[in-house]
PDB file of C-alpha atoms in Angstrom:
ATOM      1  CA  UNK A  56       0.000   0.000   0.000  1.00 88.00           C
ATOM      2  CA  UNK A  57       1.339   3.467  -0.908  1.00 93.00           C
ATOM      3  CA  UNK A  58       1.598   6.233   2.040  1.00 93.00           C
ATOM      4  CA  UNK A  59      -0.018   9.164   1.105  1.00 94.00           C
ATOM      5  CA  UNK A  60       2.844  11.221   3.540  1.00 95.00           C
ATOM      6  CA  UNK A  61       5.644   9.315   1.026  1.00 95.00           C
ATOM      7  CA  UNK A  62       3.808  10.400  -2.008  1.00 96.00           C
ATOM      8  CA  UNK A  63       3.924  14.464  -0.884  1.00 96.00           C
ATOM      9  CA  UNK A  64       7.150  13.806   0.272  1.00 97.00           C
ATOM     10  CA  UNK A  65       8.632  12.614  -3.033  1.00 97.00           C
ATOM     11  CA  UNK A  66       6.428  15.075  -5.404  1.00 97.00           C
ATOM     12  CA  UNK A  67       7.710  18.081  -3.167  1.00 97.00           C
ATOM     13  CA  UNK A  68      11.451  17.119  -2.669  1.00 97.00           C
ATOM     14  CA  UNK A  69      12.337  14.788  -5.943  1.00 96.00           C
ATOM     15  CA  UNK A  70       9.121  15.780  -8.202  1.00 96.00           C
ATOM     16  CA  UNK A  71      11.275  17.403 -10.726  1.00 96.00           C
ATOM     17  CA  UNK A  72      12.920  14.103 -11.399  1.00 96.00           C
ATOM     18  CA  UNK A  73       9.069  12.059 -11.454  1.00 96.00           C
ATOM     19  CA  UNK A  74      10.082  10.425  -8.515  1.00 97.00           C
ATOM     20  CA  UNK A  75       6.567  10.392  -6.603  1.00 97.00           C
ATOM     21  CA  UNK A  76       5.038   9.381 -10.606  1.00 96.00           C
ATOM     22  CA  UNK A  77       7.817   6.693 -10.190  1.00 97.00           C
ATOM     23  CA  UNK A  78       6.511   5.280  -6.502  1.00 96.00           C
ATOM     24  CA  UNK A  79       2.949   5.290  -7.446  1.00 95.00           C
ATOM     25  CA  UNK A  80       2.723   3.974 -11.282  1.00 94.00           C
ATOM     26  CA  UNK A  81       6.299   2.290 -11.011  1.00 94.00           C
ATOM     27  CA  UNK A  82       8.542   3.002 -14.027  1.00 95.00           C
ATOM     28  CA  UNK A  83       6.163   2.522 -16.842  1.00 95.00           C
ATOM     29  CA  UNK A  84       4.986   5.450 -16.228  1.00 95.00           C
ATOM     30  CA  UNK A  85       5.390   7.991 -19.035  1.00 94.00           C
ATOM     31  CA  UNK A  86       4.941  11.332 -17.900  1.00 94.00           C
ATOM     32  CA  UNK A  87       7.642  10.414 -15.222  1.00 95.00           C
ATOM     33  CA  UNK A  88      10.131   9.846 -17.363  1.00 96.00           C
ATOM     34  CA  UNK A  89       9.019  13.100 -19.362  1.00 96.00           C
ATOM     35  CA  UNK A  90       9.613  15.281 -16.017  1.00 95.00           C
ATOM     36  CA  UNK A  91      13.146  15.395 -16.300  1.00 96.00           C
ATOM     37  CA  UNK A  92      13.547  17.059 -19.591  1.00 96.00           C
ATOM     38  CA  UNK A  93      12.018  20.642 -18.473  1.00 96.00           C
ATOM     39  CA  UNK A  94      14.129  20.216 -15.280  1.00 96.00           C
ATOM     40  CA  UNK A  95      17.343  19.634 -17.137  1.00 97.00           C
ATOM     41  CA  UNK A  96      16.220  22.805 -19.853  1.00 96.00           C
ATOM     42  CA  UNK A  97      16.271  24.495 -16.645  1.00 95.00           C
ATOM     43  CA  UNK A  98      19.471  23.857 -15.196  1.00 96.00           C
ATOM     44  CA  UNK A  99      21.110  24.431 -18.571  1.00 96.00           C
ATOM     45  CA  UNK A 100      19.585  27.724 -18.960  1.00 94.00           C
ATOM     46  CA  UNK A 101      21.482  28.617 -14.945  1.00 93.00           C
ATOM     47  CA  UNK A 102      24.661  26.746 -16.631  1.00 95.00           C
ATOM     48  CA  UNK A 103      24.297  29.245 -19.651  1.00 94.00           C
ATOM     49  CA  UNK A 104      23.540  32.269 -17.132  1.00 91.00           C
ATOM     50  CA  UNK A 105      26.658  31.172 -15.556  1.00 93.00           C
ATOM     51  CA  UNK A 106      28.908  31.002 -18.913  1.00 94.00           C
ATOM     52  CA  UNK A 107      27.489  34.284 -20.725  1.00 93.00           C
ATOM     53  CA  UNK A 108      25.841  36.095 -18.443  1.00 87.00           C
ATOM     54  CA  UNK A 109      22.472  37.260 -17.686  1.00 82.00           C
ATOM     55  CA  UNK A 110      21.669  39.057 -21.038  1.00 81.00           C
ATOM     56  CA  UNK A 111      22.067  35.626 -22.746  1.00 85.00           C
ATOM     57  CA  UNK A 112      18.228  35.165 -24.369  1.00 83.00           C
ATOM     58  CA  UNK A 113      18.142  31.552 -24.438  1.00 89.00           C
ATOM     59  CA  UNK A 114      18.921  31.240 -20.571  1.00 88.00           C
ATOM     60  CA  UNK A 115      15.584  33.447 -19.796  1.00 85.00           C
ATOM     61  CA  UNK A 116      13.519  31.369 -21.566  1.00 88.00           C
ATOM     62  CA  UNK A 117      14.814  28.086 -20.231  1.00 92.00           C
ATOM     63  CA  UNK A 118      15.572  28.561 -16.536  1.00 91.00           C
ATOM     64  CA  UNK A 119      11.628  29.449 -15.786  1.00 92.00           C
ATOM     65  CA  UNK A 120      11.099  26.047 -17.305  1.00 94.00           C
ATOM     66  CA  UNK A 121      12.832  24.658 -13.962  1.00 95.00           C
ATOM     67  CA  UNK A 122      10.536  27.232 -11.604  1.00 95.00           C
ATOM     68  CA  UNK A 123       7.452  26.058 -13.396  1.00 95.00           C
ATOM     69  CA  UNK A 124       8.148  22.628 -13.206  1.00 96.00           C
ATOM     70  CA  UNK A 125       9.090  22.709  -8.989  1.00 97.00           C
ATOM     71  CA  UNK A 126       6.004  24.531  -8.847  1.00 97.00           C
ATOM     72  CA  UNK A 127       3.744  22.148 -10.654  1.00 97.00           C
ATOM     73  CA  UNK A 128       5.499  18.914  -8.379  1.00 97.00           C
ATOM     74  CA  UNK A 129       5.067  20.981  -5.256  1.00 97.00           C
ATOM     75  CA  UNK A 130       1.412  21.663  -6.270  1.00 97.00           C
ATOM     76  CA  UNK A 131       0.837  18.185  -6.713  1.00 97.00           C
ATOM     77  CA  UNK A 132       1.718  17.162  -3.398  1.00 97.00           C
ATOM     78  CA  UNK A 133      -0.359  19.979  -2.029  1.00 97.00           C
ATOM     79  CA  UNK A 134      -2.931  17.672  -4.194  1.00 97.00           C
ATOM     80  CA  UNK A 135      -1.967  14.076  -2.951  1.00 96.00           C
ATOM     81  CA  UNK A 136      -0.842  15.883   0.516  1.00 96.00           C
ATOM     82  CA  UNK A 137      -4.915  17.362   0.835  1.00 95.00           C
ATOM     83  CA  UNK A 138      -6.514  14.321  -0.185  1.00 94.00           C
ATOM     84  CA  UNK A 139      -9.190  12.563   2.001  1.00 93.00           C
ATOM     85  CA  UNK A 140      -8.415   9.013   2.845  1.00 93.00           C
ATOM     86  CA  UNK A 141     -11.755   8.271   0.932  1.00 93.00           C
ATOM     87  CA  UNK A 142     -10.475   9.786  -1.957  1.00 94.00           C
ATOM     88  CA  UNK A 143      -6.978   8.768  -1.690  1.00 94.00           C
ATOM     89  CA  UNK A 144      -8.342   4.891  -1.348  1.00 92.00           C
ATOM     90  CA  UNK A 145     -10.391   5.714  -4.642  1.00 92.00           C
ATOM     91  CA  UNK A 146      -7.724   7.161  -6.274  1.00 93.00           C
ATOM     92  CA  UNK A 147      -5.229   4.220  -5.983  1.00 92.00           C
ATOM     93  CA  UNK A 148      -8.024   1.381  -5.907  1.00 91.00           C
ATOM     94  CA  UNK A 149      -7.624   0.225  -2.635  1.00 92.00           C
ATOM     95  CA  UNK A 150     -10.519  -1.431  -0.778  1.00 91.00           C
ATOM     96  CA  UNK A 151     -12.579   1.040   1.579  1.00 88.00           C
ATOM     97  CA  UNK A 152     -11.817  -0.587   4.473  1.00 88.00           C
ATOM     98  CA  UNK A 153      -7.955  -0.281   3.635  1.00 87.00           C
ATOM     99  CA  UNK A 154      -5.731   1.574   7.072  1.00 87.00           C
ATOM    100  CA  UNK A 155      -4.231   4.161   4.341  1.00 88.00           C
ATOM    101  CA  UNK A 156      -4.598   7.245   3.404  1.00 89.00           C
ATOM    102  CA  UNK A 157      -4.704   9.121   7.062  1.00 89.00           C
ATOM    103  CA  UNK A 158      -3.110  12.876   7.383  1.00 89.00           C
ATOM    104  CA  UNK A 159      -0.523  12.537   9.817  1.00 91.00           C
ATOM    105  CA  UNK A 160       1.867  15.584  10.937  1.00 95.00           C
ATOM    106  CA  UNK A 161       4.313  14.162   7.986  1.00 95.00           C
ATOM    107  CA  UNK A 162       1.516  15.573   5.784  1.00 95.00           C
ATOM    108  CA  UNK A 163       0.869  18.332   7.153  1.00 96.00           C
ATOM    109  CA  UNK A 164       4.363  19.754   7.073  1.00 97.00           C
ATOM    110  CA  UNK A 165       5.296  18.347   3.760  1.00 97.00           C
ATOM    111  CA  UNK A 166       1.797  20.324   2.619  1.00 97.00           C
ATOM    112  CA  UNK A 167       3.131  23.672   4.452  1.00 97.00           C
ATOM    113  CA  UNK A 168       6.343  23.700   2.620  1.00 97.00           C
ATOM    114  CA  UNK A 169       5.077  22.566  -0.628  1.00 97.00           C
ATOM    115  CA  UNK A 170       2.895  25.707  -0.627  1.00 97.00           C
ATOM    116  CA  UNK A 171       5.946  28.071   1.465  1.00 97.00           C
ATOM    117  CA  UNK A 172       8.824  27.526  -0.874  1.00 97.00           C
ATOM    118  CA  UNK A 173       6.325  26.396  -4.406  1.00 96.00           C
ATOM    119  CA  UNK A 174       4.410  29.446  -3.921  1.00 96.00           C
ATOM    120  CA  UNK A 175       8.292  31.655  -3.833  1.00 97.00           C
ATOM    121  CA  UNK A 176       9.670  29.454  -7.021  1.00 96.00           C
ATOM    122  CA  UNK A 177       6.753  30.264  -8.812  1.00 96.00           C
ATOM    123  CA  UNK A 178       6.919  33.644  -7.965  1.00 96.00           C
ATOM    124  CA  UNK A 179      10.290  33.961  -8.620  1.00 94.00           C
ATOM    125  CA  UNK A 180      10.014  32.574 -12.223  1.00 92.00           C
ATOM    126  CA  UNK A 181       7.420  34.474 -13.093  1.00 92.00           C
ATOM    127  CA  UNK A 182       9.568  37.651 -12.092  1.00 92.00           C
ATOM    128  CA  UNK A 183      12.498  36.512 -13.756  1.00 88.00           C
ATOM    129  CA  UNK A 184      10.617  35.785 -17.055  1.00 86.00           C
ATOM    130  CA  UNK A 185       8.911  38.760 -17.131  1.00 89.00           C
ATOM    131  CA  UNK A 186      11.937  40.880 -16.082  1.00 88.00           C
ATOM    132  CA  UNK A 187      14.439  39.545 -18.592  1.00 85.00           C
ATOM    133  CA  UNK A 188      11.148  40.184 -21.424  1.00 86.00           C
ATOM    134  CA  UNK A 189      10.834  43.873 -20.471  1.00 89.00           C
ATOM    135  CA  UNK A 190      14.704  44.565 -20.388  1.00 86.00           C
ATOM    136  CA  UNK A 191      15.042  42.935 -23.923  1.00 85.00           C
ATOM    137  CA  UNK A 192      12.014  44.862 -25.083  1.00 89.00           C
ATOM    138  CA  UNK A 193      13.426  48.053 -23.826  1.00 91.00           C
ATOM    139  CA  UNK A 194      16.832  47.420 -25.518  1.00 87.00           C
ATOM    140  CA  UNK A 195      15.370  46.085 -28.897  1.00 89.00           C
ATOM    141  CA  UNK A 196      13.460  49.907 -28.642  1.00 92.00           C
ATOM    142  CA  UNK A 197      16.513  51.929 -28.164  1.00 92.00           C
ATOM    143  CA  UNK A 198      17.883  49.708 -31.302  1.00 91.00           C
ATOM    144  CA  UNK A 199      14.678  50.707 -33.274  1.00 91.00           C
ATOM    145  CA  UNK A 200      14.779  54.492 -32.286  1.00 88.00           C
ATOM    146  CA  UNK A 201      18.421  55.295 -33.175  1.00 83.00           C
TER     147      UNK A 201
END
């Protein structure tokens, strides 16, 4: 039987790399395997802010894609973190009479900081997108206007 607690735990700490998609499907599981590729676009785009700098265009698009990705994981264990044992039975077709599925202080905390520190990387990638857009903007109109 899968622990609900486990499942929060792993979509808010190793998420990026599918590992809660991994404990509850097992490694068929596609989109698991497809979680990794934004996360790695992400820490290439902080390896290319590192080796050109922060006016480097390709690096704003693709380190959001890391923000937006933690965010998404540490949504979903908000999600799995919040569910009732009813639905939590339901959702991974136990029996109703099945011990699983309670919200222990495990879940509560792993719920608190999934929304704390999800709620600042979204944030933050949302700022640094939107920053690095206007800055370009502003330089491609001092280009047009000379």
């Amino acid at each position: 039987m899968k622990s609900k607690t486990t499942t929060a735990w792993l979509a808010f700490t190793l998420g990026i790399f599918g590992a809660h998609r991994f404990y509850l499907r097992g490694f068929g599981d596609v989109l698991g395997w497809f979680l990794p590729i934004p996360t790695a676009l992400g820490i290439y785009g902080i390896e290319r802010v590192r080796l050109y700098g922060l006016d480097d265009a390709a690096s704003w698009i693709l380190i959001p894609l890391l923000g937006f990705t933690f965010a998404a994981c540490a949504l979903t264990a908000i999600v799995y973190g919040l569910m009732t044992p009813e639905k939590w039975k339901a959702y991974m077709g136990y029996p109703a009479d099945a011990a699983v599925g309670q919200t222990h202080w495990g879940t509560v905390i792993a719920v608190v900081f999934s929304l704390l520190i999800g709620a600042s990387v979204l944030m933050s990638s949302i700022v640094f997108s939107f920053q690095r857009y206007f800055e370009y903007q502003v330089v491609l109109a001092r280009e047009l206007s000379q």
